[in-house]
Tab-separated table of C-alpha atoms and ligand atoms in Angstrom:
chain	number	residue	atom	x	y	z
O	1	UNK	CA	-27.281	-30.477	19.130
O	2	UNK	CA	-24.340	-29.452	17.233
O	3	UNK	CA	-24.579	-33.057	15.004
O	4	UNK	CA	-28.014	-31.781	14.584
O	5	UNK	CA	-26.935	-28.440	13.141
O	6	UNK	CA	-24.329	-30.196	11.190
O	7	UNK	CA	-26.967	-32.969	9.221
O	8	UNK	CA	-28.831	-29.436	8.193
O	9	UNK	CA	-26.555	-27.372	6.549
O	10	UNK	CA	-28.711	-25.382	4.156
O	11	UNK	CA	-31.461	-24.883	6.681
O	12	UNK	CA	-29.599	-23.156	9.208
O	13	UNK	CA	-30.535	-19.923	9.887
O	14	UNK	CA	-27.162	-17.774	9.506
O	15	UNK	CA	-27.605	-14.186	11.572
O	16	UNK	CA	-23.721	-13.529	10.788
O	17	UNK	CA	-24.114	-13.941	7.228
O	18	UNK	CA	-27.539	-11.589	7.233
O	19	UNK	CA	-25.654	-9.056	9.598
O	20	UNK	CA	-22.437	-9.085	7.278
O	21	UNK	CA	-24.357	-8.062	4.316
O	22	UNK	CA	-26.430	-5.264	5.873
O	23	UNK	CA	-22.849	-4.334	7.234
O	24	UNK	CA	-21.582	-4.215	3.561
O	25	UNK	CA	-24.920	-2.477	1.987
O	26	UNK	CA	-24.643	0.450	4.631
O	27	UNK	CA	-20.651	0.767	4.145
O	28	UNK	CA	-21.208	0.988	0.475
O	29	UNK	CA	-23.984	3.972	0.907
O	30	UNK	CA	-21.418	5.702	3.519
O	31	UNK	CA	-18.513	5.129	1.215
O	32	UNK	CA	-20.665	7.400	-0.716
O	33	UNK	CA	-20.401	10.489	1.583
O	34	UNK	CA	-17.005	9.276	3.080
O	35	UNK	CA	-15.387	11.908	0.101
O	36	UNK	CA	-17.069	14.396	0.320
O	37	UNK	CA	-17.524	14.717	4.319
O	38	UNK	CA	-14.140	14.614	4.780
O	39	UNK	CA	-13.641	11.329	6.828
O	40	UNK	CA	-10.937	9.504	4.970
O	41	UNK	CA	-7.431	9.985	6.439
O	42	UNK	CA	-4.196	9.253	5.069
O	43	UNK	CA	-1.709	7.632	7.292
O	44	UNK	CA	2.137	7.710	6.258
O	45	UNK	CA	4.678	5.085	7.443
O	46	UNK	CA	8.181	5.774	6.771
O	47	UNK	CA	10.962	3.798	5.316
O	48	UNK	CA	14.585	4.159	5.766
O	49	UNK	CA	17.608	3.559	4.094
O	50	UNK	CA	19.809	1.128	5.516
O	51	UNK	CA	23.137	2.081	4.073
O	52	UNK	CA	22.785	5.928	4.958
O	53	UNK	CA	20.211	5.237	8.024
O	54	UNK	CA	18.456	7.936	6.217
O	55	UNK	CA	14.290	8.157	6.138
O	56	UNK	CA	13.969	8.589	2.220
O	57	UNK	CA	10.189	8.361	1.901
O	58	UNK	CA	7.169	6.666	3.398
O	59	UNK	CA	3.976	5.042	2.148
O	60	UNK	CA	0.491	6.327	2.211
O	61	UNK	CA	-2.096	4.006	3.917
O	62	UNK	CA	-5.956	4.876	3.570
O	63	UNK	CA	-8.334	4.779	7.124
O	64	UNK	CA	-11.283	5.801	7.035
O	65	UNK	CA	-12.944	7.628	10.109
O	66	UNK	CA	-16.349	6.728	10.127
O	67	UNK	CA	-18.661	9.006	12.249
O	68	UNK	CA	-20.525	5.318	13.908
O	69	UNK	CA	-17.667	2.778	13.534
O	70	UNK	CA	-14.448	4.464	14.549
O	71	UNK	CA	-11.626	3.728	12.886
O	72	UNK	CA	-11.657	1.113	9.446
O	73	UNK	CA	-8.140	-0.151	7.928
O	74	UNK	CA	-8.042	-0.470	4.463
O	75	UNK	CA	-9.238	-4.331	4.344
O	76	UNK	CA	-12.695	-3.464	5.753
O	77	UNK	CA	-13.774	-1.291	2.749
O	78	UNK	CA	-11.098	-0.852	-0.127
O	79	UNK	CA	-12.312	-4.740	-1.366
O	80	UNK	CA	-15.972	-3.216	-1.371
O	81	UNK	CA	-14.831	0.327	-3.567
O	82	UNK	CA	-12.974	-1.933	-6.117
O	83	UNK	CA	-16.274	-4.172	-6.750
O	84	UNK	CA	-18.737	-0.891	-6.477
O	85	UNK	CA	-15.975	0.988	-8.758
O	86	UNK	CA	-16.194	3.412	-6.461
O	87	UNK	CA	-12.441	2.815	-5.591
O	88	UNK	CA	-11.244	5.733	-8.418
O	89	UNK	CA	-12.320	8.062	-6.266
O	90	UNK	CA	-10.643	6.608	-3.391
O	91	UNK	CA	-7.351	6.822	-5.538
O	92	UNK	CA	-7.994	9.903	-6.566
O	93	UNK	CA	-8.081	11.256	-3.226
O	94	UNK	CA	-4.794	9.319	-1.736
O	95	UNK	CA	-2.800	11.020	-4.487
O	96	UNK	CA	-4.747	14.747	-4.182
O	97	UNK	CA	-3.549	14.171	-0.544
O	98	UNK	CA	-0.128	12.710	-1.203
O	99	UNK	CA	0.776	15.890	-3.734
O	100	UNK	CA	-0.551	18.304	-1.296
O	101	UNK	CA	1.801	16.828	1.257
O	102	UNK	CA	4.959	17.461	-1.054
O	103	UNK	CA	3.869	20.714	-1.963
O	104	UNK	CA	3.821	22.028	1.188
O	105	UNK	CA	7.114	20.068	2.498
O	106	UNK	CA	8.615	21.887	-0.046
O	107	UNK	CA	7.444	25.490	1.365
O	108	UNK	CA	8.184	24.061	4.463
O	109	UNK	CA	11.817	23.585	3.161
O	110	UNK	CA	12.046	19.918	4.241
O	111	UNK	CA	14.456	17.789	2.643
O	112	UNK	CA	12.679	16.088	0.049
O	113	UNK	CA	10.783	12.829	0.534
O	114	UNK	CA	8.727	10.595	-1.617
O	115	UNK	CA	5.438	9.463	-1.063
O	116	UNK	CA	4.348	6.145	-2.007
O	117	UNK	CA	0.233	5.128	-3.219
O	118	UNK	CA	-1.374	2.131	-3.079
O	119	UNK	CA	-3.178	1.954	-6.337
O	120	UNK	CA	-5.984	-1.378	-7.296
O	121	UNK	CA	-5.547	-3.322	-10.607
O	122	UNK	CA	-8.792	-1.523	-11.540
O	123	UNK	CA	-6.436	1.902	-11.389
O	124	UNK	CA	-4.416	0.498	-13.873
O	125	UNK	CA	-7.032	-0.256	-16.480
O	126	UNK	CA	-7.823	2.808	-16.546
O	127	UNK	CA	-6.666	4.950	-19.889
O	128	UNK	CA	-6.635	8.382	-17.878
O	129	UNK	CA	-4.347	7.815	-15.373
O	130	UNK	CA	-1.225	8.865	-15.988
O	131	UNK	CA	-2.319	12.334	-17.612
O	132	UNK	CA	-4.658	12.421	-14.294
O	133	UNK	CA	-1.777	12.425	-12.246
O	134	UNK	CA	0.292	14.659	-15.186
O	135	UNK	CA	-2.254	17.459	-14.322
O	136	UNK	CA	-1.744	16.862	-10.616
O	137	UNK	CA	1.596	17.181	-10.331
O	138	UNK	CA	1.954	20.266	-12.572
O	139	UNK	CA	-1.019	22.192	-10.696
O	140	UNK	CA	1.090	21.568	-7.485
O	141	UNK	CA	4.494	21.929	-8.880
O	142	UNK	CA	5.551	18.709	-7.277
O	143	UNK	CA	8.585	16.780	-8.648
O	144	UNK	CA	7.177	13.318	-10.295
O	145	UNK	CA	9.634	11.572	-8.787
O	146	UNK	CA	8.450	12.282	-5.188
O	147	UNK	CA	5.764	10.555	-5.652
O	148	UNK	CA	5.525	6.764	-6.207
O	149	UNK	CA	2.828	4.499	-6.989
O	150	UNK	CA	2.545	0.421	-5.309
O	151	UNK	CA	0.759	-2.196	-7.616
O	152	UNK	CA	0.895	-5.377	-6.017
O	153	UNK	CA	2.222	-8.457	-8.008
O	154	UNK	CA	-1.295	-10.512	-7.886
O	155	UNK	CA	-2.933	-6.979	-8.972
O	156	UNK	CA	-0.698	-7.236	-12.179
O	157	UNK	CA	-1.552	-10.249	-12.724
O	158	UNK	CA	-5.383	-10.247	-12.347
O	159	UNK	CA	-5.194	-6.900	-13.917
O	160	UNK	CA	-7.639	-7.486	-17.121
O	161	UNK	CA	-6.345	-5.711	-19.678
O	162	UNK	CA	-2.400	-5.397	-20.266
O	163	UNK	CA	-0.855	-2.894	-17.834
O	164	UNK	CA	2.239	-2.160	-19.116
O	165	UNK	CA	1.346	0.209	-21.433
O	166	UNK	CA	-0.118	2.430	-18.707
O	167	UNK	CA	3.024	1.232	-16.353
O	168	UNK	CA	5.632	3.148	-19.378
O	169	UNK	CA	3.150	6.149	-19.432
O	170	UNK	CA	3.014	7.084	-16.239
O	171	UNK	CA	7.304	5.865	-15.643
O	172	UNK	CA	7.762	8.601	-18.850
O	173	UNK	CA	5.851	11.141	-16.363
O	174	UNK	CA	8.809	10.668	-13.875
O	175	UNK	CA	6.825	9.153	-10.843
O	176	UNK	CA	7.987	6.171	-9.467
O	177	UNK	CA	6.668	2.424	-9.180
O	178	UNK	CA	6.884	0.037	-6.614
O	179	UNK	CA	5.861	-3.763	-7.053
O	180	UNK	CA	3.837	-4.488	-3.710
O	181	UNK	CA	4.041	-8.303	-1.622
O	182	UNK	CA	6.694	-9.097	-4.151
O	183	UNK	CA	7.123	-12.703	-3.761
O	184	UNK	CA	3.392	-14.071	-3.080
O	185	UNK	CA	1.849	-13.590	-6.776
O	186	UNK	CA	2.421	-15.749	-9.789
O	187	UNK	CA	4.250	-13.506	-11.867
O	188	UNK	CA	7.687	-14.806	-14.130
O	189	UNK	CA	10.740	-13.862	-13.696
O	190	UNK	CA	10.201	-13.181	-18.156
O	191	UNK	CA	7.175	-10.884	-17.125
O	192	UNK	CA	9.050	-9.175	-14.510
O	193	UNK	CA	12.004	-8.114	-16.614
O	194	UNK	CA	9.415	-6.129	-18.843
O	195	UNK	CA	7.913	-4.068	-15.973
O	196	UNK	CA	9.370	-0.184	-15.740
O	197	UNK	CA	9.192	-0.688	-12.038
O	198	UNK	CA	12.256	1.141	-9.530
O	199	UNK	CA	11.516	-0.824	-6.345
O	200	UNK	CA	10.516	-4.613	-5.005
O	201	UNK	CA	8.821	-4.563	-1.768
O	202	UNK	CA	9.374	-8.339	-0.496
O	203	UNK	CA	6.241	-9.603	1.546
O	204	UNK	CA	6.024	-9.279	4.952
O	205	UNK	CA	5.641	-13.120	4.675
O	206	UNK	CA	9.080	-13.746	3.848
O	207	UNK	CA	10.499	-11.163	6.278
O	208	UNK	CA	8.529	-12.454	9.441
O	209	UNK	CA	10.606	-14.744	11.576
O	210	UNK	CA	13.105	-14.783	8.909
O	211	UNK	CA	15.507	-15.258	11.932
O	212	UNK	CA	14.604	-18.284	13.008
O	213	UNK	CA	13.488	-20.142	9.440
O	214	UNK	CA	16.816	-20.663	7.252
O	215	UNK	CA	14.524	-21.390	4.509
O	216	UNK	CA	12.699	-17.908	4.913
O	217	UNK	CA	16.260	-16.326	4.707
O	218	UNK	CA	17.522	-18.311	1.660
O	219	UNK	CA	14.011	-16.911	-0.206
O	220	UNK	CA	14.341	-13.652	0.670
O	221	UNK	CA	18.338	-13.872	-0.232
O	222	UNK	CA	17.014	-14.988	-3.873
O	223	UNK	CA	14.383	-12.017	-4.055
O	224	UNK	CA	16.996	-9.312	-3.068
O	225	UNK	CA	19.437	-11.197	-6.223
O	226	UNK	CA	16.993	-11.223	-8.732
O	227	UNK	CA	15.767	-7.272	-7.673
O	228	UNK	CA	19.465	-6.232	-7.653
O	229	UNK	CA	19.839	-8.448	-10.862
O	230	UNK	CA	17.779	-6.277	-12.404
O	231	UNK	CA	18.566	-3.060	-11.496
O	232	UNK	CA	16.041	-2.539	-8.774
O	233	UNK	CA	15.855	-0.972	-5.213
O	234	UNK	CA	14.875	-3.825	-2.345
O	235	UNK	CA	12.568	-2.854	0.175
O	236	UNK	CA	11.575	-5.246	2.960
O	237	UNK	CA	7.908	-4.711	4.630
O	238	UNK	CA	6.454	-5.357	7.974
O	239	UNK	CA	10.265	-5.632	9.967
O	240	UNK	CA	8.880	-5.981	13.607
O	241	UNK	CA	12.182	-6.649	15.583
O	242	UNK	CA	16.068	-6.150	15.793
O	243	UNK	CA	17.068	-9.767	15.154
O	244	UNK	CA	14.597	-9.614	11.641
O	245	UNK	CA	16.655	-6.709	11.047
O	246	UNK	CA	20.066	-8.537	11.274
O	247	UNK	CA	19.164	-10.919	8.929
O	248	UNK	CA	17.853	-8.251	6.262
O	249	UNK	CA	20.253	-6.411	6.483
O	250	UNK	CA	23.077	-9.317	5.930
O	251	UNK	CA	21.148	-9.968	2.648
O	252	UNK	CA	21.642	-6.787	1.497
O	253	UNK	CA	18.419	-5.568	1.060
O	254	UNK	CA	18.109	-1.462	0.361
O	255	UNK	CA	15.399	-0.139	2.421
O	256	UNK	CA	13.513	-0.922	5.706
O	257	UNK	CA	10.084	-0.488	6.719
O	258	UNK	CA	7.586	-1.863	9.396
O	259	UNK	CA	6.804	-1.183	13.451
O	260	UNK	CA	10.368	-1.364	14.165
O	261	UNK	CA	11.054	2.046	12.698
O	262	UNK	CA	7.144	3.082	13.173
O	263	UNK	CA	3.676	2.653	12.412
O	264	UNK	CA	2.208	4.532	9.859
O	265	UNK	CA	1.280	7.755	11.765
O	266	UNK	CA	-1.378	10.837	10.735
O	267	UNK	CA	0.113	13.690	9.214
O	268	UNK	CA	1.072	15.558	12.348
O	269	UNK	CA	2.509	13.104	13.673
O	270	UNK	CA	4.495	11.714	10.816
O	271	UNK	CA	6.076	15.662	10.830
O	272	UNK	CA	6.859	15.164	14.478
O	273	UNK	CA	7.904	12.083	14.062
O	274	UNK	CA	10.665	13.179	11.255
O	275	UNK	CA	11.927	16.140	12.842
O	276	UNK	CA	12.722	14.018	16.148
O	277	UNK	CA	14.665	11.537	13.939
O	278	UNK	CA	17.194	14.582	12.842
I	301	C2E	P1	0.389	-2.896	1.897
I	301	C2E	O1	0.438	-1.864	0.838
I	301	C2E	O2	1.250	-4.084	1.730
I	301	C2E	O3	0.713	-2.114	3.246
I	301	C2E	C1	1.372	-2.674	4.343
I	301	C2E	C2	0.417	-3.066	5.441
I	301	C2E	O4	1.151	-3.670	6.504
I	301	C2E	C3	-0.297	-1.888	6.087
I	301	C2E	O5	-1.562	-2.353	6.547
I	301	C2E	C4	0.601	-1.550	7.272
I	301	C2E	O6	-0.065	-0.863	8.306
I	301	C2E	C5	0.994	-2.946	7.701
I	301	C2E	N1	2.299	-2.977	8.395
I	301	C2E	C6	3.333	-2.116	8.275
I	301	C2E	N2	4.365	-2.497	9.053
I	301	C2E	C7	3.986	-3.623	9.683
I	301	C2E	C8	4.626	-4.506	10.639
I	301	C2E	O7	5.765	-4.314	11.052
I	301	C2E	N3	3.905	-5.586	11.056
I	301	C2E	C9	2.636	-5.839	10.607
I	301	C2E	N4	2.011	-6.909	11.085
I	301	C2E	N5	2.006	-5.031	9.714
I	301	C2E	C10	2.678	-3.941	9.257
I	301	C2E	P2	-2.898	-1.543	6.256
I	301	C2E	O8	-2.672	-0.072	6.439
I	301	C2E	O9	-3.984	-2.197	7.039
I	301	C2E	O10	-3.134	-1.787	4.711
I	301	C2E	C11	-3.412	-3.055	4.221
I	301	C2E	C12	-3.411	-3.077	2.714
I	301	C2E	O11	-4.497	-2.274	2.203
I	301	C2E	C13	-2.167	-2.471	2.098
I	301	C2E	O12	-1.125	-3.415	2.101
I	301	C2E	C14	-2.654	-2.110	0.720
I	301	C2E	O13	-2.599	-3.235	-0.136
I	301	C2E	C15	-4.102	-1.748	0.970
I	301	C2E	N6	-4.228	-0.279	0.979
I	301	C2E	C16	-3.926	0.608	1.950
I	301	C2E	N7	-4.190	1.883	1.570
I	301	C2E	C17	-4.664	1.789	0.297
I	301	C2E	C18	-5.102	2.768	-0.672
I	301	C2E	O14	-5.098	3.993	-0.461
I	301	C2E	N8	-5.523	2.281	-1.887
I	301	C2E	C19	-5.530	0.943	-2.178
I	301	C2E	N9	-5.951	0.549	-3.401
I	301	C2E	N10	-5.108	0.000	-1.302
I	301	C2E	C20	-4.684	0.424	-0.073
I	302	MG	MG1	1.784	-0.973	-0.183
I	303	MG	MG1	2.898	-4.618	0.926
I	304	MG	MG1	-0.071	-6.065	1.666
C-alpha cells in the first residue's frame, strides 16, 4: 500500500494540506478582528543582569487569545500578518502596549525597566516608523530609552530596502536596539560594525547544551568578543538550567534570559513576579 502511495505522488489526495489552508484563510479573516476585539496579549519575560543580579528589563512576546483556538504563540500567525501586511498593526499594538506599561510603572513608582519589541523586516521598511514611535513616546511621557526594539539578524538581511537609515532615526530618538538570534544569519562582521545597535542577543542555539559541547562554548566565547569588541551589551536567550548558566557566565556574557529565571508571564503576573524578586 504505502509503495503504492509512493509511485503516485501527485495524485494523492492530501486532507492536511486542504485543512492547513482553510486553517490559514480563517486565521487571516480573524487576524482581522483580533485588534480590535481585544484578544491579543502581550507576554513579558524578564532578563537579568548577571554582574548586579539585577532584573533590568524584559521582552515583549505577542499571543494571541483566540475565542475557538485557545492560546496561539507567535509562530502560528505573525508569518501570516507579515505576508497579508497586516503585521503593522500587530507592531503597532506591541509598542501601544509596551509604552502604556512604562507609563504606568512610572506612576506606580517602580524602578525603571525597559521593555523590549519584536519588530519584522517589513517594520523596518517602513519610512514612518521612528516618528510613529516619536509621537508615542511623547503622548505617554515615556523615556525612549525604556523602550527597545529586537530586529533579528536574518530580518536585516532579507530586509529589502537598506535599514540603516531607519536603524540611526529611530537610535537619534533615544530607544534602544537589540540584534535578535545573533549568530544564525549571514550578516559580516563589516556590516555589523555599521549597525547603531546597544545589545547582541546570542541564539538560543548556541546557548543550549553549551555545557556539554566545547565547540558550542568556544562560539559563543567568540560572539561575546566580537559584541564586547564593539562596544555592545551580550545577552544570552533561552538559558534553561544552572550548569548552561556556569558556562555563560564564565564567558562573560552581560545579561541572562530564558525559563531558568522565568517564562514570559502576562502582565499581572510579570508585576508579581518582580515584586517577589525584591
Ligand atoms: P524571539 O524574539 O527570539 O523570542 C524568544 C522565544 O524563545 C520566545 O518564543 C520565548 O518564549 C522563547 N523562550 C524564552 N526562553 C526560553 C527557554 O529557556 N527555552 C526555550 N526553549 N524557549 C525559550 P515565542 O514567544 O514563541 O516567540 C517566538 C518568536 O516569535 C520570537 O522569537 C520572535 O521572533 C517572534 N515574536 C514574538 N512576539 C513578536 C511580536 O510582537 N512581533 C514580531 N514581529 N515577532 C514576534
Ligand atoms: Mg526577541
Ligand atoms: Mg531571539
Ligand atoms: Mg527567535
Amino acid at each position: 500500500f504505502e509503495a503504492k502511495r509512493l509511485r503516485q505522488p501527485v495524485a494523492v489526495y492530501n486532507p492536511g494540506a486542504e485543512a492547513a489552508r482553510a486553517l490559514h484563510l480563517s486565521l487571516l479573516s480573524d487576524l482581522h478582528t483580533a485588534i480590535q476585539q481585544d484578544q491579543l496579549r502581550q507576554f513579558l519575560q524578564p532578563k537579568r543582569d548577571l554582574k548586579t543580579g539585577r532584573i533590568t528589563g524584559a521582552e515583549a512576546l505577542v499571543r494571541w487569545h483566540h475565542p475557538q483556538r485557545g492560546w496561539l504563540p507567535p509562530g502560528d500567525f505573525i508569518p501570516f500578518a507579515e505576508r497579508s501586511g497586516r503585521i503593522r498593526q500587530i507592531t503597532d499594538w506591541m509598542l501601544a502596549r509596551a509604552v502604556r506599561t512604562l507609563a504606568d510603572w512610572a506612576a506606580q513608582g517602580r524602578a525603571p525597566l525597559y521593555i523590549a519589541v519584536n519588530i519584522s523586516t517589513l517594520d523596518l521598511q517602513d519610512q514612518s516608523l521612528p516618528a510613529r514611535l516619536a509621537t508615542l513616546l511623547a503622548e505617554h511621557q515615556v523615556d525612549p530609552g525604556q523602550l527597545q526594539l529586537e530586529v533579528t539578524e536574518t530580518g536585516l538581511m532579507a530586509s529589502g530596502t537598506d535599514p540603516i537609515a531607519v536603524l540611526h532615526a529611530i537610535r537619534r530618538w533615544g530607544v534602544r536596539l537589540a540584534i535578535d538570534d545573533f549568530g544564525t544569519g549571514q550578516s559580516s562582521l563589516a556590516y555589523l560594525q555599521h549597525l547603531p545597535v546597544d545589545e547582541l542577543k546570542v541564539d538560543r542555539s548556541f546557548v543550549q547544551d553549551v555545557n556539554t559541547d566545547p565547540r558550542r562554548e568556544a562560539l559563543l566565547r567568540s560572539i561575546v568578543s566580537v559584541g564586547h569588541g564593539l562596544g555592545l551589551t551580550v545577552t544570552a536567550e533561552g538559558v534553561e538550567n544552572d550548569a548552561e548558566l556556569a558556562i555563560i557566565r564564565n564567558a562573560g556574557c552581560d545579561l541572562v534570559q530564558g525559563y531558568l529565571l522565568a517564562k514570559p508571564m502576562a502582565l499581572a503576573d510579570f508585576e508579581t513576579w518582580l515584586t517577589a524578586q525584591g
